[in-house]
């Protein structure tokens, strides 16, 4: 790789031990993917923050980087941790786990990372602009940043994201390059899709078709008339989980879609034509089947309810407060969101209404990364991604329902 003078000096250890290690990681990564150079990044999102995932070895690596003079050079935020930093006791998190999780967060803070702990950093001030090169981990956020914001990032792992933060660089390959952002497959949606649950089911239906056909997962989706921020974050989480997609284009909705049109569309000279190897069609029946496959728990089995995968927006919390006003929940019900969004909910009076019902805010964390294996039998949620990991990580059964029906589950004996 061709490195600038500054990059060479980082690699030579002239900045800090941590910057040297970080540059070594990036050079190795660039070598694997055939990058010719580094590019500067403006924003980083680090995943793998829960002590449940990191363990003692991961924590030691972070402490070494902090002790080795590691300091971030660009805006850097964190994915959810394994607990609500302020309210972990109420969620039943063991004290020794809490101590270790705090040590993880202290190591990040020592390096200048903003310890936001959310998978929706774009709702809390880490919102890159169109065309910005960034280095994000967290598959749902990567898909959102690439597709909805039009920023450019690969799916980073925890170490490579930290390395990008400490150097302000990432190797120039993959989704940073124009040629890799072109769609590889056209997807025609022949169904009305509305709500986070339906968009999650759509993401699963498309994702599984991409996986089955081993297609490079950059779909160009047509036929979706409108999509809200909340629907898109649900779709991104699901498409990334079930189809491994880090980027999609949605005609009339995402900012780069206008650059492309499949062949045989009416010809627009300003638009790049691409020839999809295949055009997939997604019907209402396939979306319904994708949803039903995630619904394997009997109603009586549900003993855990959670909303906020990805983390809830303030509009979702406002709606939830209306649904819970004057009600009493009878099951463990976690509302997961980012700390700044929760603070706004406090000011708006939503928190008081929600907590009066018995539902619990689980800020900074989520039902997947928290250490809750063995505590519950079945989870009710509106998130297709949460269903996948509830089973894969914790062996919970799942009820996959629209947002309002999830709330009803929490109220039912
Ligand atoms: Fe976020 Fe946890 Fe879901 S990190 S996307 S709430 S699995």
Coordinates of N, CA and C in Angstrom, one line a residue, residues 49-52 54 59 80-83 85 96-106 369:
X49 N -19.0 -4.0 22.4 CA -18.7 -3.2 23.6 C -19.1 -4.0 24.8
X50 N -20.1 -4.9 24.7 CA -20.6 -5.6 25.8 C -19.5 -6.5 26.4
X51 N -19.3 -6.5 27.7 CA -18.3 -7.4 28.3 C -18.7 -8.9 28.0
X52 N -19.9 -9.1 27.8 CA -20.4 -10.5 27.4 C -19.7 -11.0 26.1
X54 N -16.8 -9.3 24.8 CA -15.4 -9.0 24.8 C -14.6 -10.0 25.7
X59 N -11.1 -7.0 26.9 CA -10.8 -5.8 27.8 C -9.4 -5.5 27.9
X80 N -24.2 -0.5 21.8 CA -24.7 -0.8 23.1 C -23.7 -1.7 23.9
X81 N -23.7 -1.4 25.2 CA -23.0 -2.2 26.2 C -23.9 -3.3 26.8
X82 N -23.4 -4.0 27.7 CA -24.1 -5.1 28.3 C -25.1 -4.8 29.4
X83 N -25.2 -3.5 29.6 CA -26.1 -3.1 30.7 C -26.4 -1.6 30.6
X85 N -26.0 1.7 32.1 CA -24.9 2.1 32.9 C -25.4 2.7 34.2
X96 N -20.6 -8.3 39.4 CA -19.3 -8.5 38.8 C -19.3 -8.2 37.3
X97 N -20.4 -8.5 36.6 CA -20.5 -8.1 35.2 C -20.5 -6.6 35.1
X98 N -21.2 -5.9 36.0 CA -21.3 -4.5 36.0 C -19.9 -3.8 36.1
X99 N -19.1 -4.4 37.1 CA -17.8 -3.9 37.3 C -16.9 -4.0 36.0
X100 N -17.0 -5.2 35.4 CA -16.2 -5.4 34.2 C -16.7 -4.5 33.1
X101 N -18.0 -4.3 32.9 CA -18.5 -3.5 31.9 C -18.0 -2.0 32.1
X102 N -18.0 -1.6 33.3 CA -17.5 -0.2 33.6 C -16.0 -0.1 33.2
X103 N -15.2 -1.1 33.5 CA -13.8 -1.1 33.1 C -13.7 -0.9 31.5
X104 N -14.6 -1.6 30.8 CA -14.6 -1.5 29.3 C -14.8 0.0 28.9
X105 N -15.9 0.5 29.6 CA -16.3 1.9 29.2 C -15.2 2.9 29.6
X106 N -14.5 2.6 30.7 CA -13.5 3.6 31.1 C -12.3 3.5 30.1
X369 N -27.5 -7.9 23.6 CA -26.1 -7.9 24.2 C -26.0 -8.0 25.7

